[in-house]
Amino acid sequence: MNMKAHLDQLGIQAENPGVQIGASSASIGATISSLSPADGKTIGATGVCSAADYEKAIAAATEAGKEWRTVPAPLRGEVVRLYGEALRHHKDALGALVSYEMGKSLQEGLGEVQEMIDICDFAVGLSRQLYGLTMHSERPGHRMYEQWHPLGVVGIISAFNFPVAVWNWNTALAWVCGNACIWKPSEKTPLTAVACQNIWNEVTADMEHVPAGLSCIIQGDYQVGEMMTQDKRVAMISATGSIRMGKIVAQAVAARLGKSLLELGGNNAIIVEPDAELKMVVPGTVFGAVGTCGQRCTSTRRLIIHSSIYDQVVEALTSAYSQLRIGDPLDENNHVGPLIDKDAVGMYEQALKSVVEQGGKILVEGAVLEGAGYESGCYVKPAIAEATNDMAIVQHETFAPILYVMKYDTLDEAIAMQNGVVQGLSSAIMTTSLRSAELFLSAAGSDCGIANVNIGTSGAEIGGAFGGEKETGGGRESGSDAWKSYMRRQTNTINYSTELPLAQGIKFDF
């Protein structure tokens, strides 16, 4: 694959700005280098946002929000539609960059860009459906209704594992809702953000009704993110990342009584019932566990298998794992690419040690791969470990391709195991029993924000609201009525009579 041609198409230079305000940018200054986990080579670098540059960006975003909120919502939707069309044009190049900079397979990189396109399509329709309600007033000659207004500026902090899609889940909705956006991408995947901004600039270059500060990017580490989380001018922070990071962000935003939307860790499980069909269990589990090299918030971490079929399922999974092809993510023949960096490799190795130390058993051996094609040092073998749900390492979200398998005897026991972690993002049950499926989906079933039947835990469709409960954060992005997170609700009462009756029948004579 000619990555240089893709980088040129996306406008990626050897050195790229650390701050982008529309098509304007700040000087380079200090830099962040982006190294591909696929081959260990430097792709390029970006500058780092300074405090002074941040002030320029937030000032521009604040003014843009004031202007953009007066643009009719369907016209805002038209801009997002055109951005979606541009993403279609650049899909191959951007998908390849996602794969090369992050390490996920090319198919997954292209799929991530397709999610961007899909959310743009969703947002276009939404721009004509920002509905409020009408209510009957208890006072004669009065009318009540509610409407939704833009927040102003929405700050977005994204993670490396979905470097472009999660940003666009937020921006597409925030833009049609009338907000400006300022984005701090992961310092591990800075160039995909530059590419997205360059595409945006292509689309809006000649649009007089699109203010420059509508889309801003600030590059850097957590200190740059803190500028946003502590800034009262940023009405809402949408943050994706670890539980630890989310708690820090939540406290900072709450301290100024701001609004936050958190998409944090997952410790997702699939329950396998005795009547489950192996032809569905195996592919659903394998993709969930090894897709993106186990670095999805929705990755399958735990497989809770009925004791009567435990050996059969483990044998089938072991056979499937032996067929996995690990290597260059840009080679479509490979199933699994690398971890994001050597720090992630270290955590993977420590997790496997912890399994044994805590009484577990390795069923499919893991290893760090070496030799030709693995020079980056970031390639590992997906592993399967026999464990119990109460083990400390199982309770922890390990962002790596390690699957923990365990037994159960009754469905109530399995559901208790599924729910017996602090995270609450995604969950699934494999069964042909209507009773089991309905129990799993009931109030007495899964406590996760996502609960599936006969599909895995990994992935979600644009049309549904995405997010989880408990220490996953409680936020919702993407479909359904998630758009309301990016707006403020206002209740309105109009008196069209010639009298002024008070509410609740109160009399106030003078």
XYZ file of C-alpha atoms in Angstrom:
510
model
C 0.000 0.000 0.000
C 1.265 3.464 -0.915
C 0.839 5.243 2.429
C 2.612 8.341 1.141
C -0.089 8.823 -1.474
C -2.755 8.549 1.237
C -0.915 10.994 3.488
C -0.554 13.447 0.618
C -4.258 13.148 -0.193
C -5.114 13.937 3.430
C -2.701 16.861 3.635
C -0.453 15.243 6.265
C 3.003 16.828 6.420
C 6.174 15.794 8.197
C 5.299 18.488 10.741
C 1.711 19.571 11.360
C 0.214 22.325 13.537
C -0.759 21.620 17.125
C -3.720 23.992 16.930
C -6.164 24.296 14.066
C -8.931 26.896 14.053
C -10.773 26.045 10.918
C -8.146 26.455 8.199
C -5.951 28.643 10.391
C -3.186 27.125 12.468
C -0.610 28.029 15.087
C 3.146 27.675 14.823
C 4.587 24.198 15.375
C 6.641 24.757 18.548
C 7.111 21.616 20.641
C 6.054 18.465 18.854
C 4.435 15.068 19.329
C 5.773 12.333 17.067
C 3.365 9.723 15.778
C 4.903 6.261 15.467
C 3.035 3.509 13.696
C 2.680 0.370 15.830
C 2.553 -1.547 12.552
C 6.214 -1.020 11.684
C 7.604 1.325 14.342
C 8.277 4.088 11.824
C 7.568 7.768 12.411
C 4.602 8.881 10.313
C 4.826 12.569 11.153
C 4.570 15.027 14.009
C 2.205 17.670 15.318
C 2.766 20.710 17.455
C 1.590 20.975 21.052
C -1.082 23.483 22.021
C 0.208 26.228 24.338
C -1.928 28.168 26.802
C -1.832 31.196 24.493
C -2.877 29.126 21.488
C -5.680 27.555 23.509
C -7.034 31.021 24.277
C -7.153 31.786 20.561
C -8.958 28.541 19.846
C -11.556 28.845 22.608
C -12.209 32.487 21.744
C -12.815 31.520 18.122
C -15.046 28.610 19.120
C -17.068 30.810 21.488
C -17.736 33.375 18.778
C -18.485 30.645 16.239
C -21.067 29.137 18.565
C -22.862 32.460 18.856
C -23.008 32.792 15.085
C -23.778 29.153 14.282
C -26.772 28.969 16.641
C -28.599 31.481 14.435
C -28.157 29.379 11.290
C -31.312 27.302 10.648
C -30.864 23.706 11.739
C -31.594 22.204 8.269
C -28.858 24.405 6.804
C -26.513 23.208 9.545
C -27.473 19.694 8.515
C -26.579 20.444 4.905
C -23.028 21.322 5.935
C -22.737 18.024 7.799
C -24.139 16.214 4.757
C -21.416 17.670 2.584
C -18.818 16.652 5.142
C -20.165 13.104 4.971
C -19.825 13.198 1.180
C -16.209 14.316 1.521
C -15.570 11.430 3.905
C -16.898 9.065 1.256
C -14.366 10.493 -1.176
C -11.494 10.160 1.313
C -12.636 6.884 2.888
C -9.811 4.711 1.555
C -7.088 7.171 2.519
C -8.474 7.990 5.967
C -9.250 4.334 6.708
C -5.674 3.403 5.805
C -4.293 6.146 8.053
C -6.467 4.977 10.956
C -5.145 1.456 10.444
C -1.520 2.543 10.112
C -1.451 5.052 12.980
C -3.587 3.072 15.446
C -2.838 -0.500 14.407
C -6.333 -1.897 13.829
C -6.929 -3.970 10.724
C -7.579 -2.170 7.458
C -11.116 -3.566 7.398
C -11.730 -2.033 10.814
C -10.106 1.257 9.781
C -12.405 1.501 6.783
C -15.322 0.483 8.980
C -14.537 3.290 11.378
C -14.675 5.849 8.575
C -17.958 4.301 7.474
C -19.286 4.991 10.973
C -18.367 8.635 10.435
C -20.300 8.658 7.183
C -23.274 6.958 8.797
C -23.472 9.409 11.702
C -23.348 12.299 9.239
C -26.331 10.772 7.427
C -28.125 10.336 10.755
C -27.378 13.928 11.751
C -28.721 15.312 8.482
C -32.142 13.809 9.175
C -31.914 14.862 12.794
C -31.435 18.493 11.758
C -35.138 18.550 10.877
C -36.234 16.654 14.000
C -35.008 18.613 17.010
C -38.467 18.305 18.495
C -39.817 19.714 21.725
C -43.146 18.949 23.449
C -46.350 20.867 24.064
C -48.083 20.630 27.437
C -51.512 21.706 28.645
C -51.420 24.588 31.086
C -53.550 24.536 34.221
C -54.289 28.227 33.692
C -56.908 29.357 31.138
C -55.623 31.344 28.184
C -52.102 29.942 28.537
C -49.971 27.684 26.371
C -46.932 25.699 27.471
C -44.234 24.066 25.416
C -40.560 23.178 25.575
C -37.778 23.746 23.121
C -34.108 22.863 22.813
C -31.286 25.360 22.356
C -27.568 24.927 21.612
C -25.132 24.757 24.518
C -22.467 26.901 22.842
C -19.089 25.136 22.834
C -18.698 21.364 23.132
C -15.271 20.013 24.083
C -14.339 16.527 22.912
C -11.592 14.335 24.363
C -11.140 11.153 22.346
C -9.138 7.963 22.819
C -6.643 6.269 20.511
C -8.673 3.133 19.847
C -11.351 4.912 17.796
C -9.401 7.991 16.753
C -11.955 9.435 14.321
C -15.388 7.799 14.703
C -16.055 8.795 18.307
C -15.106 12.401 17.540
C -17.553 12.432 14.647
C -20.301 10.802 16.748
C -20.053 13.923 18.869
C -19.388 16.611 16.291
C -22.012 15.578 13.756
C -24.728 15.831 16.422
C -23.227 18.859 18.158
C -22.963 20.765 14.872
C -26.561 20.157 13.765
C -27.662 21.090 17.295
C -25.997 24.489 16.793
C -22.732 24.146 18.734
C -19.085 24.797 17.971
C -16.622 21.991 18.769
C -13.094 21.948 20.112
C -11.305 18.595 19.986
C -8.362 17.214 21.923
C -7.471 13.944 20.191
C -5.297 11.271 21.754
C -1.613 12.143 21.661
C -1.092 8.567 20.410
C -3.067 9.204 17.204
C -2.693 12.927 16.421
C -2.444 12.689 12.630
C -5.894 11.210 12.063
C -7.287 14.356 13.731
C -5.261 16.585 11.411
C -6.661 14.637 8.475
C -10.255 15.072 9.668
C -9.754 18.810 10.086
C -8.181 19.093 6.629
C -11.214 17.374 5.101
C -13.518 19.710 7.045
C -11.594 22.703 5.732
C -11.975 21.462 2.154
C -15.744 21.281 2.589
C -16.254 24.641 4.308
C -13.639 26.744 2.529
C -16.149 28.775 0.527
C -19.077 28.704 2.963
C -19.613 32.206 4.331
C -22.188 30.980 6.851
C -19.690 28.578 8.483
C -17.519 30.433 11.022
C -13.849 29.434 11.230
C -13.996 28.446 14.886
C -16.805 25.942 14.383
C -14.232 23.139 14.334
C -11.024 23.521 16.348
C -8.308 21.022 17.240
C -5.849 21.278 20.120
C -3.066 18.699 20.282
C -1.222 17.590 23.393
C -1.336 15.451 26.519
C -3.643 15.537 29.537
C -2.510 19.068 30.412
C -4.101 20.347 27.213
C -7.286 18.477 28.086
C -7.300 20.147 31.494
C -7.510 23.546 29.806
C -10.915 22.512 28.476
C -12.220 20.643 31.496
C -11.565 23.628 33.759
C -12.885 26.237 31.320
C -16.375 27.602 31.999
C -16.632 28.668 28.366
C -16.818 24.983 27.393
C -20.411 24.143 28.253
C -19.996 20.406 27.850
C -17.109 17.947 27.861
C -17.553 14.631 26.073
C -14.682 12.374 27.139
C -13.826 8.850 26.038
C -11.126 6.899 27.845
C -10.290 5.014 31.002
C -12.337 5.049 34.194
C -9.444 6.771 35.963
C -9.394 9.547 33.379
C -13.174 9.860 33.446
C -13.276 10.384 37.197
C -10.720 13.186 36.904
C -12.673 14.844 34.092
C -16.011 14.451 35.888
C -14.702 16.078 39.053
C -13.158 18.992 37.166
C -16.298 19.678 35.147
C -18.620 19.208 38.141
C -16.545 21.665 40.171
C -17.648 24.389 37.756
C -21.157 22.901 37.402
C -20.551 22.097 33.779
C -21.999 19.232 31.783
C -20.104 16.036 31.005
C -20.728 12.998 28.828
C -18.470 10.086 29.750
C -17.739 6.923 27.760
C -15.318 4.942 29.904
C -14.205 1.353 30.529
C -15.930 -1.891 29.664
C -15.553 -5.405 31.086
C -17.941 -7.069 28.733
C -19.220 -10.630 28.963
C -21.043 -13.115 26.793
C -23.200 -15.749 28.517
C -23.318 -19.022 26.584
C -26.424 -21.093 27.296
C -26.536 -24.904 26.780
C -28.758 -24.465 23.709
C -26.520 -21.850 22.044
C -25.377 -22.493 18.483
C -21.588 -22.814 18.275
C -21.549 -21.396 14.742
C -22.656 -18.100 16.307
C -20.776 -18.341 19.597
C -17.318 -18.816 18.085
C -17.150 -15.965 15.542
C -18.965 -13.579 17.871
C -16.555 -14.327 20.688
C -13.380 -14.350 18.603
C -14.044 -11.037 16.893
C -15.147 -9.502 20.174
C -12.000 -10.674 21.941
C -9.308 -10.077 19.287
C -10.768 -7.324 17.081
C -8.679 -4.142 17.349
C -6.259 -6.408 19.249
C -8.611 -6.306 22.235
C -8.490 -2.515 22.444
C -12.190 -1.723 22.132
C -14.258 -0.519 25.054
C -16.771 -3.129 23.858
C -14.217 -5.950 23.516
C -15.309 -9.301 24.922
C -13.286 -9.809 28.116
C -15.260 -12.615 29.776
C -16.982 -15.695 28.401
C -19.408 -17.227 30.906
C -20.116 -20.777 29.685
C -22.630 -23.305 30.987
C -20.717 -26.160 32.630
C -22.427 -28.774 30.435
C -20.852 -27.381 27.243
C -17.763 -25.731 28.703
C -15.214 -28.181 27.271
C -16.873 -28.140 23.845
C -16.852 -24.346 23.622
C -13.260 -24.024 24.849
C -12.119 -26.632 22.313
C -13.848 -24.757 19.477
C -12.304 -21.452 20.564
C -8.848 -22.993 20.872
C -9.156 -24.272 17.320
C -10.295 -20.861 16.074
C -7.423 -19.065 17.832
C -4.925 -21.395 16.155
C -6.142 -20.073 12.789
C -5.692 -16.370 13.590
C -3.302 -14.505 11.333
C -1.349 -11.791 13.158
C 0.606 -9.158 11.279
C 0.605 -5.961 9.242
C -2.843 -4.383 9.739
C -2.746 -3.012 6.184
C -2.682 -6.581 4.854
C -6.320 -7.616 4.554
C -5.345 -11.271 4.966
C -4.478 -10.657 8.624
C -7.032 -10.814 11.428
C -5.067 -9.115 14.226
C -2.740 -6.118 14.161
C -0.510 -4.728 16.898
C -1.204 -3.140 20.251
C -0.915 0.643 20.236
C 2.543 0.831 21.844
C 5.076 -0.959 24.043
C 3.411 0.300 27.227
C 0.309 -1.630 26.177
C 2.474 -4.678 25.520
C 3.844 -4.412 29.053
C 0.332 -4.329 30.512
C -0.583 -7.383 28.430
C 2.401 -9.316 29.760
C 1.663 -8.308 33.347
C -1.972 -9.375 33.008
C -0.956 -12.851 31.881
C 1.409 -13.150 34.862
C -1.359 -11.998 37.197
C -3.739 -14.680 35.915
C -1.363 -17.425 37.002
C -0.440 -15.703 40.267
C -4.124 -15.399 41.172
C -4.900 -19.064 40.509
C -5.982 -19.027 36.879
C -4.791 -21.269 34.069
C -3.580 -20.262 30.606
C -5.416 -22.323 27.985
C -4.112 -20.575 24.866
C -0.630 -19.203 25.441
C 0.083 -15.557 24.759
C 3.437 -14.140 23.707
C 5.118 -11.035 22.338
C 5.964 -11.787 18.721
C 9.434 -11.185 17.331
C 11.174 -11.480 14.005
C 10.422 -10.341 10.486
C 7.232 -8.291 10.296
C 7.118 -7.719 14.036
C 9.938 -5.188 14.360
C 7.783 -2.599 16.151
C 7.631 -4.831 19.223
C 3.878 -4.259 19.526
C 2.546 -7.554 18.165
C 1.170 -10.116 20.633
C -0.683 -13.420 20.468
C -4.298 -13.392 21.640
C -4.617 -15.556 24.760
C -7.367 -17.456 26.563
C -7.243 -17.967 30.315
C -9.447 -20.038 32.610
C -10.420 -17.878 35.568
C -13.084 -17.040 38.121
C -15.080 -13.848 38.085
C -13.833 -12.678 41.468
C -10.148 -12.630 40.499
C -8.656 -9.149 40.657
C -7.280 -9.355 37.117
C -10.706 -10.358 35.784
C -12.367 -7.441 37.558
C -9.867 -5.118 35.876
C -10.260 -4.019 32.252
C -7.118 -5.194 30.465
C -6.903 -3.383 27.124
C -5.409 -6.356 25.294
C -6.538 -9.580 23.567
C -6.963 -11.719 26.677
C -10.225 -13.653 27.056
C -11.229 -15.050 30.460
C -13.441 -18.148 30.360
C -15.454 -19.403 33.339
C -18.293 -21.802 34.174
C -21.816 -21.406 35.520
C -24.694 -23.757 36.349
C -27.843 -21.579 36.421
C -28.800 -18.528 34.393
C -29.356 -16.473 37.537
C -25.783 -17.311 38.548
C -24.508 -16.294 35.089
C -26.337 -12.965 35.167
C -24.935 -12.266 38.629
C -21.436 -12.956 37.269
C -22.075 -10.791 34.226
C -23.173 -7.909 36.457
C -20.525 -8.550 39.088
C -18.015 -5.966 37.836
C -17.821 -2.194 38.256
C -18.142 -1.558 34.524
C -21.462 -1.664 32.697
C -21.026 -1.093 28.982
C -21.848 -4.060 26.759
C -23.171 -7.583 27.305
C -24.606 -10.493 25.345
C -26.263 -13.863 25.682
C -26.095 -16.712 23.189
C -29.282 -18.767 23.419
C -32.233 -20.112 21.454
C -34.493 -19.892 24.504
C -36.997 -17.056 24.438
C -37.298 -17.231 28.225
C -33.541 -16.889 28.741
C -33.294 -14.038 26.257
C -36.169 -12.119 27.811
C -34.832 -12.605 31.342
C -31.434 -11.338 30.222
C -33.051 -8.203 28.726
C -35.369 -7.604 31.673
C -34.829 -5.371 34.693
C -33.541 -8.467 36.498
C -31.054 -9.175 33.706
C -28.028 -7.359 32.333
C -27.214 -4.050 34.038
C -25.284 -2.751 31.015
C -26.165 0.077 28.664
C -25.984 -2.411 25.780
C -27.486 -5.901 25.972
C -27.512 -8.201 22.938
C -28.982 -11.571 22.061
C -27.135 -13.874 19.677
C -24.577 -11.278 18.652
C -21.350 -10.375 20.427
C -20.514 -7.440 22.650
C -18.318 -5.616 20.169
C -19.621 -2.887 17.934
C -22.854 -0.928 17.788
C -25.134 0.517 15.139
C -25.456 4.256 14.624
C -29.221 4.273 15.173
C -29.039 3.268 18.836
C -27.741 5.332 21.729
C -24.258 4.127 22.666
C -22.995 4.090 26.247
C -23.005 2.293 29.564
C -23.833 2.394 33.242
C -21.930 2.258 36.550
C -18.261 3.174 36.138
C -18.640 3.232 32.364
C -19.892 6.759 32.951
C -23.570 6.806 32.061
C -23.202 8.881 28.906
C -24.921 8.256 25.584
C -23.669 9.106 22.112
C -24.780 8.497 18.541
C -28.412 7.545 17.865
C -31.848 7.585 19.479
C -32.275 10.797 21.499
C -28.586 11.195 22.357
C -28.779 14.579 20.582
C -30.382 16.033 23.704
C -27.022 15.837 25.476
C -25.751 18.592 23.190
C -28.615 20.991 23.892
C -30.269 22.757 26.804
C -33.966 22.346 27.505
C -36.183 25.385 27.967
C -39.810 25.378 29.141
C -41.954 28.246 27.823
C -45.325 29.563 28.985
C -47.302 32.079 26.949
C -50.264 33.986 28.366
C -52.542 35.030 25.491
C -55.432 36.087 27.746
C -56.178 39.532 29.201
C -55.835 38.252 32.782
C -52.891 37.134 34.896
C -54.007 34.033 36.834
C -51.293 32.593 39.060
C -50.265 28.976 39.116
C -51.833 26.516 41.587
C -54.810 28.879 41.970
C -52.903 31.302 44.207
C -54.658 34.621 44.850
C -52.588 37.760 45.238
C -54.895 40.785 45.487
C -53.725 44.370 45.929
